[in-house]
PDB file of C-alpha atoms and ligand atoms in Angstrom:
ATOM      1  CA  MET A 429     -90.087 108.624  78.249  1.00 70.00           C
ATOM      2  CA  ALA A 430     -88.113 109.058  81.499  1.00 87.00           C
ATOM      3  CA  ILE A 431     -87.035 105.765  83.077  1.00 91.00           C
ATOM      4  CA  ARG A 432     -87.969 105.073  86.728  1.00 94.00           C
ATOM      5  CA  TYR A 433     -86.022 102.882  89.137  1.00 95.00           C
ATOM      6  CA  TYR A 434     -87.434 100.421  91.554  1.00 97.00           C
ATOM      7  CA  THR A 435     -84.759  99.346  94.157  1.00 96.00           C
ATOM      8  CA  VAL A 436     -84.919  95.829  95.508  1.00 98.00           C
ATOM      9  CA  THR A 437     -83.016  95.194  98.673  1.00 97.00           C
ATOM     10  CA  TRP A 438     -81.726  91.701  99.714  1.00 98.00           C
ATOM     11  CA  ASP A 439     -84.525  91.496 102.413  1.00 98.00           C
ATOM     12  CA  GLN A 440     -87.149  92.415  99.919  1.00 98.00           C
ATOM     13  CA  LEU A 441     -85.865  89.878  97.421  1.00 98.00           C
ATOM     14  CA  HIS A 442     -85.916  87.205 100.043  1.00 98.00           C
ATOM     15  CA  ARG A 443     -89.429  88.076 101.101  1.00 98.00           C
ATOM     16  CA  ASP A 444     -90.689  88.221  97.470  1.00 98.00           C
ATOM     17  CA  ALA A 445     -89.033  84.966  96.512  1.00 98.00           C
ATOM     18  CA  LYS A 446     -90.617  83.332  99.546  1.00 98.00           C
ATOM     19  CA  ALA A 447     -93.911  84.635  98.583  1.00 98.00           C
ATOM     20  CA  LEU A 448     -93.373  83.148  95.084  1.00 98.00           C
ATOM     21  CA  ALA A 449     -92.566  79.830  96.771  1.00 98.00           C
ATOM     22  CA  TRP A 450     -95.910  79.978  98.633  1.00 98.00           C
ATOM     23  CA  ARG A 451     -97.694  80.391  95.315  1.00 98.00           C
ATOM     24  CA  LEU A 452     -95.805  77.497  93.725  1.00 98.00           C
ATOM     25  CA  VAL A 453     -95.919  74.902  96.480  1.00 98.00           C
ATOM     26  CA  ASP A 454     -99.382  73.535  95.633  1.00 97.00           C
ATOM     27  CA  LYS A 455     -98.526  73.381  91.856  1.00 97.00           C
ATOM     28  CA  GLY A 456     -95.720  70.842  92.506  1.00 93.00           C
ATOM     29  CA  PRO A 457     -94.124  68.500  93.207  1.00 96.00           C
ATOM     30  CA  TYR A 458     -91.515  69.381  90.600  1.00 98.00           C
ATOM     31  CA  ALA A 459     -89.141  66.972  88.820  1.00 98.00           C
ATOM     32  CA  GLY A 460     -86.487  69.668  89.230  1.00 98.00           C
ATOM     33  CA  MET A 461     -85.931  73.398  88.780  1.00 98.00           C
ATOM     34  CA  VAL A 462     -84.305  75.328  85.888  1.00 98.00           C
ATOM     35  CA  ALA A 463     -82.570  78.660  86.922  1.00 98.00           C
ATOM     36  CA  ILE A 464     -82.123  81.078  84.185  1.00 98.00           C
ATOM     37  CA  THR A 465     -78.604  82.560  84.702  1.00 97.00           C
ATOM     38  CA  ARG A 466     -77.701  84.678  86.082  1.00 97.00           C
ATOM     39  CA  GLY A 467     -80.560  86.682  87.562  1.00 97.00           C
ATOM     40  CA  GLY A 468     -82.602  83.589  88.249  1.00 98.00           C
ATOM     41  CA  LEU A 469     -79.939  81.913  90.329  1.00 98.00           C
ATOM     42  CA  ILE A 470     -80.616  83.572  93.682  1.00 98.00           C
ATOM     43  CA  PRO A 471     -84.366  83.417  93.579  1.00 98.00           C
ATOM     44  CA  CYS A 472     -83.998  79.797  92.499  1.00 98.00           C
ATOM     45  CA  ALA A 473     -81.768  79.022  95.567  1.00 98.00           C
ATOM     46  CA  ILE A 474     -84.299  80.633  97.921  1.00 98.00           C
ATOM     47  CA  ILE A 475     -87.278  78.793  96.308  1.00 98.00           C
ATOM     48  CA  SER A 476     -85.520  75.478  96.061  1.00 98.00           C
ATOM     49  CA  ARG A 477     -84.929  75.662  99.878  1.00 98.00           C
ATOM     50  CA  GLU A 478     -88.562  76.307 100.479  1.00 98.00           C
ATOM     51  CA  LEU A 479     -89.800  73.606  98.051  1.00 98.00           C
ATOM     52  CA  GLU A 480     -87.171  71.135  99.181  1.00 98.00           C
ATOM     53  CA  CYS A 481     -86.184  70.658  95.598  1.00 98.00           C
ATOM     54  CA  ARG A 482     -82.562  69.625  95.258  1.00 97.00           C
ATOM     55  CA  LEU A 483     -82.258  69.109  91.502  1.00 98.00           C
ATOM     56  CA  ILE A 484     -81.256  72.305  89.818  1.00 98.00           C
ATOM     57  CA  GLU A 485     -80.490  72.692  86.176  1.00 98.00           C
ATOM     58  CA  THR A 486     -79.422  75.987  84.517  1.00 98.00           C
ATOM     59  CA  VAL A 487     -80.021  77.698  81.127  1.00 98.00           C
ATOM     60  CA  SER A 488     -78.060  80.661  79.915  1.00 98.00           C
ATOM     61  CA  ILE A 489     -79.525  83.160  77.448  1.00 93.00           C
ATOM     62  CA  VAL A 490     -77.536  86.245  76.578  1.00 88.00           C
ATOM     63  CA  THR A 491     -79.816  89.067  75.499  1.00 79.00           C
ATOM     64  CA  TYR A 492     -78.752  92.273  77.254  1.00 63.00           C
ATOM     65  CA  ASP A 493     -75.517  94.367  77.142  1.00 62.00           C
ATOM     66  CA  GLU A 494     -75.908  96.667  80.176  1.00 57.00           C
ATOM     67  CA  GLU A 495     -79.383  98.280  79.486  1.00 56.00           C
ATOM     68  CA  LYS A 496     -79.358  97.773  75.677  1.00 61.00           C
ATOM     69  CA  ARG A 497     -81.027  94.739  73.923  1.00 65.00           C
ATOM     70  CA  GLY A 498     -79.318  92.539  71.414  1.00 71.00           C
ATOM     71  CA  GLU A 499     -80.281  89.179  69.684  1.00 82.00           C
ATOM     72  CA  PRO A 500     -80.891  86.295  72.155  1.00 89.00           C
ATOM     73  CA  SER A 501     -78.595  83.345  72.088  1.00 91.00           C
ATOM     74  CA  VAL A 502     -78.617  80.033  74.084  1.00 95.00           C
ATOM     75  CA  VAL A 503     -75.178  79.860  75.642  1.00 95.00           C
ATOM     76  CA  LYS A 504     -75.996  76.796  77.798  1.00 98.00           C
ATOM     77  CA  PRO A 505     -79.173  74.688  77.203  1.00 98.00           C
ATOM     78  CA  PRO A 506     -81.031  73.013  80.062  1.00 98.00           C
ATOM     79  CA  ALA A 507     -79.897  69.599  79.173  1.00 98.00           C
ATOM     80  CA  ALA A 508     -81.497  67.621  82.025  1.00 98.00           C
ATOM     81  CA  ALA A 509     -85.016  68.994  81.254  1.00 98.00           C
ATOM     82  CA  LEU A 510     -84.863  68.903  77.351  1.00 98.00           C
ATOM     83  CA  GLU A 511     -86.019  65.278  76.841  1.00 97.00           C
ATOM     84  CA  SER A 512     -89.272  65.740  78.737  1.00 98.00           C
ATOM     85  CA  ARG A 513     -89.729  69.244  76.982  1.00 98.00           C
ATOM     86  CA  GLY A 514     -89.851  70.585  80.574  1.00 98.00           C
ATOM     87  CA  GLU A 515     -92.856  68.418  81.825  1.00 98.00           C
ATOM     88  CA  GLY A 516     -92.933  68.633  85.671  1.00 98.00           C
ATOM     89  CA  TRP A 517     -90.044  71.169  85.777  1.00 98.00           C
ATOM     90  CA  LEU A 518     -90.244  74.515  87.297  1.00 98.00           C
ATOM     91  CA  ILE A 519     -88.379  77.552  85.510  1.00 99.00           C
ATOM     92  CA  ILE A 520     -87.256  80.454  87.694  1.00 99.00           C
ATOM     93  CA  ASP A 521     -86.103  83.931  86.636  1.00 98.00           C
ATOM     94  CA  ASP A 522     -85.866  87.149  88.588  1.00 98.00           C
ATOM     95  CA  LEU A 523     -87.966  89.055  86.118  1.00 98.00           C
ATOM     96  CA  VAL A 524     -89.709  89.137  82.764  1.00 98.00           C
ATOM     97  CA  ASP A 525     -89.417  92.384  80.887  1.00 97.00           C
ATOM     98  CA  THR A 526     -90.013  92.380  77.146  1.00 95.00           C
ATOM     99  CA  GLY A 527     -90.543  88.572  77.323  1.00 97.00           C
ATOM    100  CA  THR A 528     -87.767  87.833  74.874  1.00 95.00           C
ATOM    101  CA  THR A 529     -85.864  85.552  77.233  1.00 96.00           C
ATOM    102  CA  ALA A 530     -89.026  83.822  78.387  1.00 97.00           C
ATOM    103  CA  LYS A 531     -89.980  83.092  74.724  1.00 97.00           C
ATOM    104  CA  VAL A 532     -86.671  81.401  73.924  1.00 96.00           C
ATOM    105  CA  ILE A 533     -86.927  79.206  77.066  1.00 97.00           C
ATOM    106  CA  ARG A 534     -90.532  78.433  76.417  1.00 98.00           C
ATOM    107  CA  ALA A 535     -89.633  77.150  72.983  1.00 97.00           C
ATOM    108  CA  LEU A 536     -87.082  74.817  74.592  1.00 97.00           C
ATOM    109  CA  LEU A 537     -89.322  73.739  77.523  1.00 98.00           C
ATOM    110  CA  PRO A 538     -92.905  74.241  76.462  1.00 98.00           C
ATOM    111  CA  LYS A 539     -94.368  71.962  79.134  1.00 98.00           C
ATOM    112  CA  ALA A 540     -92.638  73.586  82.123  1.00 98.00           C
ATOM    113  CA  HIS A 541     -94.104  75.987  84.701  1.00 98.00           C
ATOM    114  CA  PHE A 542     -92.480  79.469  84.284  1.00 98.00           C
ATOM    115  CA  ALA A 543     -92.268  81.693  87.379  1.00 98.00           C
ATOM    116  CA  THR A 544     -90.633  84.996  88.006  1.00 99.00           C
ATOM    117  CA  VAL A 545     -90.467  87.241  90.952  1.00 99.00           C
ATOM    118  CA  TYR A 546     -91.157  90.515  89.109  1.00 98.00           C
ATOM    119  CA  ALA A 547     -92.961  91.118  85.802  1.00 98.00           C
ATOM    120  CA  LYS A 548     -93.434  94.043  83.392  1.00 98.00           C
ATOM    121  CA  PRO A 549     -96.660  94.221  81.281  1.00 98.00           C
ATOM    122  CA  ALA A 550     -95.053  93.193  77.938  1.00 98.00           C
ATOM    123  CA  GLY A 551     -93.664  89.988  79.267  1.00 98.00           C
ATOM    124  CA  LYS A 552     -96.456  89.030  81.695  1.00 98.00           C
ATOM    125  CA  PRO A 553     -98.292  86.757  79.177  1.00 98.00           C
ATOM    126  CA  GLN A 554     -95.090  84.542  79.044  1.00 98.00           C
ATOM    127  CA  VAL A 555     -95.276  83.875  82.765  1.00 98.00           C
ATOM    128  CA  ASP A 556     -97.449  81.353  84.658  1.00 98.00           C
ATOM    129  CA  THR A 557     -96.782  82.822  88.196  1.00 98.00           C
ATOM    130  CA  PHE A 558     -95.252  85.960  89.428  1.00 98.00           C
ATOM    131  CA  ILE A 559     -95.333  88.204  92.555  1.00 98.00           C
ATOM    132  CA  THR A 560     -94.956  91.887  91.808  1.00 98.00           C
ATOM    133  CA  GLU A 561     -95.724  93.937  88.615  1.00 98.00           C
ATOM    134  CA  VAL A 562     -93.891  97.082  87.848  1.00 98.00           C
ATOM    135  CA  SER A 563     -94.564  99.413  84.872  1.00 98.00           C
ATOM    136  CA  GLN A 564     -92.841  98.991  81.568  1.00 98.00           C
ATOM    137  CA  ASP A 565     -90.802 102.185  82.042  1.00 97.00           C
ATOM    138  CA  THR A 566     -89.268 100.961  85.369  1.00 98.00           C
ATOM    139  CA  TRP A 567     -85.845  99.578  85.628  1.00 98.00           C
ATOM    140  CA  ILE A 568     -85.537  97.120  88.584  1.00 98.00           C
ATOM    141  CA  LEU A 569     -82.296  97.586  90.403  1.00 98.00           C
ATOM    142  CA  PHE A 570     -81.278  94.268  92.051  1.00 98.00           C
ATOM    143  CA  PRO A 571     -79.091  94.172  95.152  1.00 97.00           C
ATOM    144  CA  TRP A 572     -76.295  92.309  93.284  1.00 97.00           C
ATOM    145  CA  ASP A 573     -76.150  95.280  90.755  1.00 97.00           C
ATOM    146  CA  THR A 574     -76.021  98.070  93.349  1.00 96.00           C
ATOM    147  CA  GLU A 575     -74.242  99.198  96.496  1.00 94.00           C
ATOM    148  CA  PRO A 576     -75.032 101.769  99.189  1.00 89.00           C
ATOM    149  CA  GLN A 577     -73.314 105.099  98.777  1.00 90.00           C
ATOM    150  CA  PHE A 578     -73.351 108.519 100.507  1.00 93.00           C
ATOM    151  CA  VAL A 579     -76.197 110.897  99.542  1.00 87.00           C
ATOM    152  CA  ALA A 580     -75.926 114.664 100.336  1.00 89.00           C
ATOM    153  CA  PRO A 581     -78.525 116.057 102.805  1.00 92.00           C
ATOM    154  CA  ILE A 582     -81.617 117.381 101.119  1.00 89.00           C
ATOM    155  CA  ALA A 583     -80.821 120.901 102.397  1.00 92.00           C
ATOM    156  CA  LYS A 584     -77.349 120.854 100.661  1.00 86.00           C
ATOM    157  CA  SER A 585     -78.635 119.625  97.259  1.00 75.00           C
ATOM    158  CA  HIS A 586     -81.671 122.000  97.482  1.00 75.00           C
ATOM    159  CA  ALA A 587     -79.325 124.999  98.176  1.00 76.00           C
ATOM    160  CA  SER A 588     -76.979 124.112  95.218  1.00 69.00           C
ATOM    161  CA  SER A 589     -79.917 123.785  92.832  1.00 69.00           C
ATOM    162  CA  ASN A 590     -81.041 127.244  93.941  1.00 71.00           C
ATOM    163  CA  GLY A 591     -77.632 128.702  93.291  1.00 65.00           C
ATOM    164  CA  GLY A 592     -76.780 128.834  97.071  1.00 58.00           C
TER     165      GLY A 592
HETATM  166  O1  PRP B1107     -87.965  89.705  79.298  1.00 55.15           O
HETATM  167  P1  PRP B1107     -86.610  90.202  78.720  1.00 55.15           P
HETATM  168  O2  PRP B1107     -86.696  91.449  78.069  1.00 55.15           O
HETATM  169  O3  PRP B1107     -85.910  89.148  78.014  1.00 55.15           O
HETATM  170  O4  PRP B1107     -85.753  90.484  80.062  1.00 55.15           O
HETATM  171  C1  PRP B1107     -85.580  89.731  81.191  1.00 55.15           C
HETATM  172  C2  PRP B1107     -84.241  89.135  81.365  1.00 55.15           C
HETATM  173  O5  PRP B1107     -83.302  90.112  81.374  1.00 55.15           O
HETATM  174  C3  PRP B1107     -82.522  89.999  82.571  1.00 55.15           C
HETATM  175  O6  PRP B1107     -81.424  89.071  82.242  1.00 55.15           O
HETATM  176  P2  PRP B1107     -80.079  89.469  81.424  1.00 55.15           P
HETATM  177  O7  PRP B1107     -80.294  89.037  80.026  1.00 55.15           O
HETATM  178  O8  PRP B1107     -79.867  90.959  81.604  1.00 55.15           O
HETATM  179  O9  PRP B1107     -78.922  88.597  82.002  1.00 55.15           O
HETATM  180  P3  PRP B1107     -78.464  88.298  83.533  1.00 55.15           P
HETATM  181  O10 PRP B1107     -79.618  87.512  84.158  1.00 55.15           O
HETATM  182  O11 PRP B1107     -77.339  87.415  83.301  1.00 55.15           O
HETATM  183  O12 PRP B1107     -78.210  89.581  84.208  1.00 55.15           O
HETATM  184  C4  PRP B1107     -83.351  89.369  83.563  1.00 55.15           C
HETATM  185  O13 PRP B1107     -82.572  88.570  84.545  1.00 55.15           O
HETATM  186  C5  PRP B1107     -84.123  88.376  82.700  1.00 55.15           C
HETATM  187  O14 PRP B1107     -83.572  87.128  82.537  1.00 55.15           O
HETATM  188  O1  XAN B1108     -81.556  94.587  86.399  1.00 55.15           O
HETATM  189  C1  XAN B1108     -82.477  94.557  85.528  1.00 55.15           C
HETATM  190  N1  XAN B1108     -83.573  95.319  85.756  1.00 55.15           N
HETATM  191  C2  XAN B1108     -84.580  95.359  84.775  1.00 55.15           C
HETATM  192  O2  XAN B1108     -85.547  96.007  85.020  1.00 55.15           O
HETATM  193  C3  XAN B1108     -84.401  94.517  83.689  1.00 55.15           C
HETATM  194  N2  XAN B1108     -85.072  94.309  82.478  1.00 55.15           N
HETATM  195  C4  XAN B1108     -84.468  93.514  81.689  1.00 55.15           C
HETATM  196  N3  XAN B1108     -83.281  93.156  82.296  1.00 55.15           N
HETATM  197  C5  XAN B1108     -83.210  93.781  83.469  1.00 55.15           C
HETATM  198  N4  XAN B1108     -82.215  93.785  84.428  1.00 55.15           N
HETATM  199 MG1   MG B1109     -81.523  87.088  83.356  1.00 55.15          MG
END
């Protein structure tokens, strides 16, 4: 199956994270927020500003090596939220894909509210609130993983693909 790419710019990420904050504001107040590093850090910063929530904990789960999956391991647990099992806490990640990361965090913090900006169908059941769904065969390209580069004019690439 050919992979598609969905490019997210800084502006779009800011807009989508704010849209998520709008959905979350009435579900609070929150005891604090847990950002899933590293992808959840920037959406968490944007949402914490909107919700005026200044207590931020982090959790680090290592699952991916580039675009290949490995076994998930908790590199840094969300210490401040563990005792309450996440009650009143808001967990933020940039996206849910297979749901592997979300399942590990949910086991640690079963009472927390889990929110992501983007969601793919396989992981969607693990998430309480999200903004945009993309198909399972789509790879989301975040602004921190990409940079603008020169692209040849259409006429040039068209001519070379026609042997011109
Ligand atoms: O639903 P899943 O299949 O588990 O995939 C989703 C997770 O994968 C990405 O993180 P990654 O593990 O690549 O680490 P990073 O956030 O440090 O880039 C993304 O930020 C999510 O946390
Ligand atoms: O940058 C990313 N884009 C994705 O679509 C994805 N899925 C899992 N992990 C991911 N990281
Ligand atoms: Mg991540």
